[in-house]
Amino acid sequence: MVARGSGAEEAPPPTQQRLVFAYYITGHGFGHATRALEVVRHLIGAGHEVHVVTAAPEFVFTTEIDSPSLHIRRVLLDCGAVQADALTVDRLASLEKYHQTAVVPREAILRTEVEWLHSIKADLVVSDVVPVACRAAADAGIRSVCVTNFSWDFIYAEYVVAAGNHHRSIVWQIAEDYSHCEFLLRLPGYCPMPAFRDVIDVPLVVRRLHKSRSEVRKELGIAEDVKVVIFNFGGQPAGWKLKKEWLPDGWLCLVCGASDTQELPPNYVKLAKDAYTPDLMAASDCMLGKIGYGTVSEALAYKLPFVFVRRDYFNEEPFLRNMLEHYQCGIEMIRRDLLTGHWKPYLLRALTLKPCYDRPINGGEVAAHILQDTAVGKKYISGKLSGARRLRDAIVLGYQLQRAPGRDVGIPEWYSLSEKEIGVRPAPASRRINGSAESSFEDFEILHGDMQGLTDTMAFLTSLSGLVGNDPRIPEKQSRERTAASVLFDLEEDIYVARAPGRLDVMGGIADYSGSLVLQMPIREACHVAIQRSDPVKQKLWKHTQARQLANGAVPILQIVSFGSELSNRAPTFDMDLSDFMDGDKPISYEKAKEYFSQDPSQKWAAYVAGTVLVLMTELGVQFTDSMSILVSSSVPEGKGVSSSASVEVATMSAIAAVYGLNIAPRDLAILCQKVENHIVGAPCGVMDQMTSACGEANKLLAMVCQPAEVKELVSIPTHIRFWGLDSGIRHSVGGTDYGSVRVGTYMGRKMIKCAASDLISQSFPSAPTQSCDASEEYEKYGVDLLKSEASLQYLCNLPPHRYEAAYARDIPEFITGDEFKEKYGDHNDAVTVIDPKRSYSVKAPTRHPIYENFRVEAFKALLTAAKTDEQLSALGELMYQCHYSYNACGLGSDGTDRLVNLVQEIQHRKTTSQHEGPSLFGAKITGGGSGGSVCVIGKNSLKSSEEIFEIQKRYKAATGYLPIVFEGSSPGAGKFGYLKIRWRSA
């Protein structure tokens, strides 16, 4: 390999044979085209012919390679990630566009590509990283090699889980296509690529420099002593209005990708569309942009400090980000500061970095050499596994990635404590064993409250204790999330801790917003929130918040760290001035708050936490004049249908209430938390999740009538009965489209019933025209008072099933469009959903479900106190099965939850060798908002039932590759737990 920085570059040694390469380049971004360019240049330099298949502009190649051996074929065979803007990927749109681009015309694409490969007499197919190219090569009998740092099966896997489960076949088709590839040339900064089992690592592939720093600056008329930042957001013009005052005095900004009509201040320079970026980067002092392979590789290669803004839902980013930070080349800018022009502290800090990438950067040459050897028949990989085996492993790992992607979205050093704090106060001494700090919950003195023997609370306090020994100046030696958390709290002051569990929906589910009785069990897994209140002048600050405070003065600031961000695509920290919640002397509206948190999808999670502050300001008139530091740590897994969001909201508001001395009853607190989720987060959920988290008790079912939130009683779970939750691995979200459309359909049905009742009242008079021959009989039988009550029906669940069937069921349509409904009935009278005029809504099933579900829950509750027999358990299980299939009728089922319920049925009804041995499991149902998530299982409290649950886990994994999480056990709600007031024990 050529040593980095030597400037020596050579093409691969020529062969006696002139080879033909077909080089396919994905349609996503310029970075793939620019790195492929380097490999192509070396192949052509070795005397070969290269046909490039790309959707990128021709100038990317022709400005660098002037050779008759280069052929460009403009074809789009995949679409990459569809971007809603320069920083956000639209996950569902990406899947749908890929479906239209590559799935629908797949057979035609394969025929065309095979014919074309034969026509050019290709010796080798190279893909970066177009899936179908590998399959086309196999069909044509030509070897293929991929060159990349990521693959689309990995990228799309989370999109499928989070936004488009019906597109899951796309991931497996892509993995199958990649399995035909000979091997992978893997670039630095790579992410997991499960479809490739045969891998060769190559150095960074970067474009070479044409001009020196001084030559470029001379051409642009920029003096050597002027500081220059290059504004580079790739091939996606950002369209932002840039302002003069955003740059430090005397700085210039070179703007890539500006539109022809965009006007720039005098200290910004608009670059030509075909400007050669590497030379401009080398002439700059730092770069401001988004992370992509092209920007990262060239920043590392040319030792350019990179101020980056997080991109949402592009899963390649965390791995490139880690490489940037490892080589001291990157600083993260918060999106809010990018959009509001708070650039100066980031740019000035970038100048203090000392990039130290010392690895080779001749990956283009190395890759070209390997490709040439492969094309002439050299075998680089021996003992190659079969394609079928590789595909199987890919699918298994794919499911594992869906469960816990393992992406390290860490905290850069930028979030460590500001310089003014370091060394001011020594960290309290920790006990040490074998030279390392030993953390313990006993390091804290509990001034108020009781841990109640909860091991997770002990573990949380131990985790807090462990933050003390962390040196914020050495983030490499600790979890990066913990780097930020380690400087949140002043350990000489009191810290308040609250705890709120998730919940298992035993019965009731989505009928909560229709006023049903529900039965909910608080689970063992819970969210802990630690909070400290401090004077704005004394609050410990991260460096960028300190810089903002210097500009704005000492104002109350909210700083939040959320543990567990590496398991989801979110930023692990959030901060804001509390004054952002004020509009003059009044709190901002919930709608404005929703827009505020939606600006940056990677920080939208903060709405669940910070939103509690605004709700307390708005609903209770609380004034927050002090700063707050909050740490959130939840063991309630996201997307499993066990109310992870409610546990965060309830724990946060409980902690805030404790630290500010607010006396809020658990029921009232739950209703306030529902406002956070409905109006600030924008998820149209009912209140049962928050009520269970706030009001529940261990080993009891919370029986609640959701009209709107009245706890009827706490029902002890009989000792012979046990409930389990089994996670399907399919992500659930109450903010998802299916849940919202079913809710709309339910409220449409209620409006139709009320209108029909009003019509029946009017038809009861002899002179009025009748809608049906039965109208007068209907009136005589039930009387006008009954119809009047139904005409003013507030909750669907107050309509008994027999009345629904007798008077209304036949007139409720299966489906209706939004336009048709609004024209005939006006509004559906739901404050948290909006009717889409162009959408067709299911109405009959969503209307029927809560009416019958309320009856099923009442029967379930009554049966719990019946005699302890198998007949009792069978009846309870039957009610759960009926609930499950009613969810499916509403369109809220999923393959995974159906499979789990079917497994319970198989085990329940299978024949046993003993005549005296009956079933141990009796029923199961999908939970919560449906569309994935978990199922609740009922069975005997026995060893056999536990063994059968384990059997279901194994059988589900054998069928899908995913091992379900089991939720078992119960714990107290936030009200029962109260709060802890703790302080660090002096050494």
CSV table of N, CA, C and O in Angstrom, one decimal, residues 626-692:
chain,number,residue,atom,x,y,z
A,626,ASP,N,-36.0,28.6,37.8
A,626,ASP,CA,-34.7,28.0,38.0
A,626,ASP,C,-34.4,27.1,36.8
A,626,ASP,O,-35.3,26.7,36.0
A,627,SER,N,-33.1,26.7,36.6
A,627,SER,CA,-32.7,25.7,35.6
A,627,SER,C,-33.0,24.3,36.1
A,627,SER,O,-33.1,24.1,37.3
A,628,MET,N,-33.1,23.4,35.2
A,628,MET,CA,-33.3,22.0,35.5
A,628,MET,C,-32.3,21.1,34.7
A,628,MET,O,-32.1,21.4,33.5
A,629,SER,N,-31.8,20.1,35.4
A,629,SER,CA,-31.0,19.1,34.7
A,629,SER,C,-31.7,17.8,35.0
A,629,SER,O,-32.0,17.4,36.1
A,630,ILE,N,-31.9,17.0,33.9
A,630,ILE,CA,-32.7,15.8,34.0
A,630,ILE,C,-32.0,14.7,33.3
A,630,ILE,O,-31.5,14.8,32.2
A,631,LEU,N,-32.0,13.5,34.0
A,631,LEU,CA,-31.4,12.3,33.4
A,631,LEU,C,-32.6,11.3,33.3
A,631,LEU,O,-33.2,11.0,34.3
A,632,VAL,N,-32.8,10.7,32.1
A,632,VAL,CA,-33.8,9.7,31.9
A,632,VAL,C,-33.2,8.4,31.6
A,632,VAL,O,-32.3,8.3,30.7
A,633,SER,N,-33.6,7.4,32.3
A,633,SER,CA,-33.0,6.0,32.1
A,633,SER,C,-34.2,5.0,32.2
A,633,SER,O,-34.8,4.9,33.3
A,634,SER,N,-34.5,4.4,31.1
A,634,SER,CA,-35.7,3.6,31.0
A,634,SER,C,-35.3,2.1,30.6
A,634,SER,O,-34.6,1.9,29.7
A,635,SER,N,-35.9,1.2,31.3
A,635,SER,CA,-35.8,-0.2,31.0
A,635,SER,C,-37.0,-0.7,30.2
A,635,SER,O,-37.1,-1.9,29.9
A,636,VAL,N,-38.0,0.2,30.0
A,636,VAL,CA,-39.2,-0.2,29.3
A,636,VAL,C,-38.8,-0.1,27.8
A,636,VAL,O,-38.6,1.0,27.3
A,637,PRO,N,-38.8,-1.2,27.1
A,637,PRO,CA,-38.3,-1.1,25.7
A,637,PRO,C,-39.3,-0.3,24.8
A,637,PRO,O,-40.5,-0.4,25.0
A,638,GLU,N,-38.7,0.4,23.8
A,638,GLU,CA,-39.5,1.2,22.9
A,638,GLU,C,-40.2,0.3,21.8
A,638,GLU,O,-39.6,-0.7,21.4
A,639,GLY,N,-41.3,0.7,21.4
A,639,GLY,CA,-42.0,0.0,20.3
A,639,GLY,C,-42.5,-1.4,20.5
A,639,GLY,O,-42.8,-2.1,19.6
A,640,LYS,N,-42.6,-1.8,21.8
A,640,LYS,CA,-43.1,-3.1,22.1
A,640,LYS,C,-44.5,-3.2,22.6
A,640,LYS,O,-45.0,-4.2,23.0
A,641,GLY,N,-45.2,-2.0,22.6
A,641,GLY,CA,-46.5,-2.0,23.0
A,641,GLY,C,-46.7,-2.1,24.5
A,641,GLY,O,-47.8,-2.5,25.0
A,642,VAL,N,-45.7,-1.6,25.3
A,642,VAL,CA,-45.8,-1.7,26.8
A,642,VAL,C,-45.7,-0.3,27.4
A,642,VAL,O,-45.3,-0.2,28.5
A,643,SER,N,-46.0,0.7,26.6
A,643,SER,CA,-46.1,2.1,27.1
A,643,SER,C,-44.8,2.7,27.6
A,643,SER,O,-44.8,3.2,28.7
A,644,SER,N,-43.8,2.6,26.8
A,644,SER,CA,-42.5,3.2,27.1
A,644,SER,C,-42.7,4.7,27.2
A,644,SER,O,-42.1,5.4,28.1
A,645,SER,N,-43.5,5.3,26.3
A,645,SER,CA,-43.7,6.8,26.4
A,645,SER,C,-44.4,7.2,27.6
A,645,SER,O,-44.0,8.2,28.2
A,646,ALA,N,-45.5,6.5,28.0
A,646,ALA,CA,-46.2,6.9,29.2
A,646,ALA,C,-45.3,6.9,30.4
A,646,ALA,O,-45.4,7.7,31.3
A,647,SER,N,-44.5,5.8,30.5
A,647,SER,CA,-43.6,5.7,31.7
A,647,SER,C,-42.6,6.9,31.8
A,647,SER,O,-42.3,7.4,32.9
A,648,VAL,N,-42.1,7.3,30.6
A,648,VAL,CA,-41.2,8.5,30.6
A,648,VAL,C,-41.9,9.8,31.0
A,648,VAL,O,-41.4,10.5,31.9
A,649,GLU,N,-43.1,10.0,30.5
A,649,GLU,CA,-43.9,11.2,30.9
A,649,GLU,C,-44.3,11.2,32.3
A,649,GLU,O,-44.1,12.2,33.0
A,650,VAL,N,-44.7,10.1,32.8
A,650,VAL,CA,-45.2,10.0,34.2
A,650,VAL,C,-44.0,10.2,35.2
A,650,VAL,O,-44.0,10.9,36.2
A,651,ALA,N,-42.9,9.5,34.9
A,651,ALA,CA,-41.7,9.6,35.8
A,651,ALA,C,-41.1,11.0,35.7
A,651,ALA,O,-40.8,11.6,36.8
A,652,THR,N,-41.1,11.7,34.6
A,652,THR,CA,-40.6,13.0,34.5
A,652,THR,C,-41.5,14.0,35.2
A,652,THR,O,-41.0,14.8,36.0
A,653,MET,N,-42.8,14.0,35.0
A,653,MET,CA,-43.7,14.9,35.7
A,653,MET,C,-43.6,14.7,37.2
A,653,MET,O,-43.7,15.6,38.0
A,654,SER,N,-43.5,13.4,37.6
A,654,SER,CA,-43.5,13.1,39.0
A,654,SER,C,-42.2,13.7,39.7
A,654,SER,O,-42.2,14.2,40.8
A,655,ALA,N,-41.1,13.6,38.9
A,655,ALA,CA,-39.8,14.1,39.4
A,655,ALA,C,-39.9,15.7,39.5
A,655,ALA,O,-39.4,16.3,40.5
A,656,ILE,N,-40.5,16.3,38.5
A,656,ILE,CA,-40.6,17.8,38.5
A,656,ILE,C,-41.5,18.2,39.6
A,656,ILE,O,-41.2,19.2,40.4
A,657,ALA,N,-42.6,17.5,39.8
A,657,ALA,CA,-43.5,17.8,40.9
A,657,ALA,C,-42.8,17.7,42.3
A,657,ALA,O,-43.0,18.5,43.2
A,658,ALA,N,-41.9,16.7,42.4
A,658,ALA,CA,-41.2,16.5,43.7
A,658,ALA,C,-40.2,17.6,43.9
A,658,ALA,O,-40.2,18.2,45.0
A,659,VAL,N,-39.4,18.0,42.9
A,659,VAL,CA,-38.4,19.0,43.1
A,659,VAL,C,-39.0,20.4,43.3
A,659,VAL,O,-38.4,21.2,44.0
A,660,TYR,N,-40.2,20.6,42.8
A,660,TYR,CA,-40.8,21.9,42.9
A,660,TYR,C,-41.9,21.9,44.0
A,660,TYR,O,-42.6,22.9,44.2
A,661,GLY,N,-42.1,20.8,44.7
A,661,GLY,CA,-43.0,20.8,45.8
A,661,GLY,C,-44.5,20.9,45.3
A,661,GLY,O,-45.3,21.4,46.1
A,662,LEU,N,-44.8,20.4,44.2
A,662,LEU,CA,-46.2,20.4,43.6
A,662,LEU,C,-46.9,19.2,44.1
A,662,LEU,O,-46.4,18.0,43.9
A,663,ASN,N,-48.1,19.4,44.7
A,663,ASN,CA,-48.9,18.3,45.2
A,663,ASN,C,-49.9,17.9,44.1
A,663,ASN,O,-51.0,18.5,44.1
A,664,ILE,N,-49.6,16.9,43.3
A,664,ILE,CA,-50.5,16.5,42.2
A,664,ILE,C,-50.9,15.1,42.4
A,664,ILE,O,-50.1,14.2,42.5
A,665,ALA,N,-52.2,14.8,42.5
A,665,ALA,CA,-52.7,13.5,42.7
A,665,ALA,C,-52.3,12.6,41.5
A,665,ALA,O,-52.3,13.1,40.4
A,666,PRO,N,-52.1,11.3,41.7
A,666,PRO,CA,-51.7,10.4,40.6
A,666,PRO,C,-52.6,10.5,39.4
A,666,PRO,O,-52.2,10.5,38.3
A,667,ARG,N,-54.0,10.5,39.7
A,667,ARG,CA,-54.9,10.5,38.6
A,667,ARG,C,-54.8,11.8,37.8
A,667,ARG,O,-54.8,11.8,36.6
A,668,ASP,N,-54.7,12.9,38.5
A,668,ASP,CA,-54.5,14.2,37.8
A,668,ASP,C,-53.2,14.3,37.0
A,668,ASP,O,-53.2,14.8,35.9
A,669,LEU,N,-52.2,13.7,37.6
A,669,LEU,CA,-50.9,13.7,36.9
A,669,LEU,C,-51.0,12.9,35.6
A,669,LEU,O,-50.4,13.3,34.6
A,670,ALA,N,-51.7,11.8,35.7
A,670,ALA,CA,-51.8,11.0,34.5
A,670,ALA,C,-52.6,11.7,33.4
A,670,ALA,O,-52.2,11.7,32.2
A,671,ILE,N,-53.6,12.5,33.7
A,671,ILE,CA,-54.4,13.2,32.7
A,671,ILE,C,-53.5,14.3,32.1
A,671,ILE,O,-53.5,14.6,30.9
A,672,LEU,N,-52.7,15.0,33.0
A,672,LEU,CA,-51.7,16.0,32.5
A,672,LEU,C,-50.7,15.4,31.5
A,672,LEU,O,-50.4,15.9,30.5
A,673,CYS,N,-50.2,14.2,31.8
A,673,CYS,CA,-49.3,13.5,30.9
A,673,CYS,C,-49.9,13.1,29.6
A,673,CYS,O,-49.2,13.1,28.6
A,674,GLN,N,-51.2,12.7,29.6
A,674,GLN,CA,-51.9,12.4,28.4
A,674,GLN,C,-51.9,13.7,27.5
A,674,GLN,O,-51.8,13.5,26.3
A,675,LYS,N,-52.0,14.9,28.1
A,675,LYS,CA,-52.0,16.1,27.2
A,675,LYS,C,-50.6,16.2,26.6
A,675,LYS,O,-50.5,16.7,25.4
A,676,VAL,N,-49.5,15.8,27.2
A,676,VAL,CA,-48.2,15.9,26.6
A,676,VAL,C,-48.2,15.0,25.4
A,676,VAL,O,-47.8,15.5,24.3
A,677,GLU,N,-48.7,13.8,25.5
A,677,GLU,CA,-48.7,12.9,24.3
A,677,GLU,C,-49.7,13.3,23.2
A,677,GLU,O,-49.3,13.2,22.1
A,678,ASN,N,-50.8,13.7,23.6
A,678,ASN,CA,-51.8,14.1,22.6
A,678,ASN,C,-51.5,15.3,21.8
A,678,ASN,O,-51.6,15.4,20.6
A,679,HIS,N,-51.1,16.4,22.6
A,679,HIS,CA,-51.0,17.7,22.0
A,679,HIS,C,-49.6,18.2,21.7
A,679,HIS,O,-49.4,19.0,20.8
A,680,ILE,N,-48.6,17.7,22.4
A,680,ILE,CA,-47.2,18.1,22.1
A,680,ILE,C,-46.4,17.1,21.3
A,680,ILE,O,-45.8,17.4,20.3
A,681,VAL,N,-46.6,15.8,21.7
A,681,VAL,CA,-46.0,14.7,20.9
A,681,VAL,C,-46.8,14.5,19.6
A,681,VAL,O,-46.3,14.3,18.5
A,682,GLY,N,-48.1,14.6,19.7
A,682,GLY,CA,-49.0,14.4,18.6
A,682,GLY,C,-49.4,13.0,18.4
A,682,GLY,O,-49.8,12.6,17.3
A,683,ALA,N,-49.4,12.1,19.5
A,683,ALA,CA,-49.9,10.8,19.4
A,683,ALA,C,-51.3,10.7,20.0
A,683,ALA,O,-51.5,11.1,21.1
A,684,PRO,N,-52.3,10.2,19.2
A,684,PRO,CA,-53.7,10.3,19.7
A,684,PRO,C,-54.1,9.1,20.6
A,684,PRO,O,-55.0,8.4,20.3
A,685,CYS,N,-53.3,8.9,21.7
A,685,CYS,CA,-53.6,7.8,22.6
A,685,CYS,C,-54.7,8.2,23.6
A,685,CYS,O,-55.0,9.3,23.8
A,686,GLY,N,-55.2,7.1,24.2
A,686,GLY,CA,-56.1,7.3,25.3
A,686,GLY,C,-55.3,7.5,26.6
A,686,GLY,O,-54.1,7.8,26.6
A,687,VAL,N,-56.0,7.4,27.8
A,687,VAL,CA,-55.3,7.8,29.0
A,687,VAL,C,-54.9,6.6,29.8
A,687,VAL,O,-54.3,6.7,30.9
A,688,MET,N,-55.3,5.3,29.4
A,688,MET,CA,-55.0,4.2,30.3
A,688,MET,C,-53.6,3.9,30.5
A,688,MET,O,-53.2,3.5,31.6
A,689,ASP,N,-52.7,4.2,29.6
A,689,ASP,CA,-51.3,4.0,29.7
A,689,ASP,C,-50.7,4.8,30.9
A,689,ASP,O,-50.0,4.4,31.8
A,690,GLN,N,-51.0,6.1,30.8
A,690,GLN,CA,-50.5,7.0,31.9
A,690,GLN,C,-51.2,6.7,33.2
A,690,GLN,O,-50.5,6.8,34.3
A,691,MET,N,-52.5,6.4,33.2
A,691,MET,CA,-53.1,6.0,34.5
A,691,MET,C,-52.5,4.8,35.1
A,691,MET,O,-52.3,4.8,36.4
A,692,THR,N,-52.2,3.8,34.4
A,692,THR,CA,-51.6,2.6,34.9
A,692,THR,C,-50.2,2.9,35.5
A,692,THR,O,-49.9,2.5,36.6
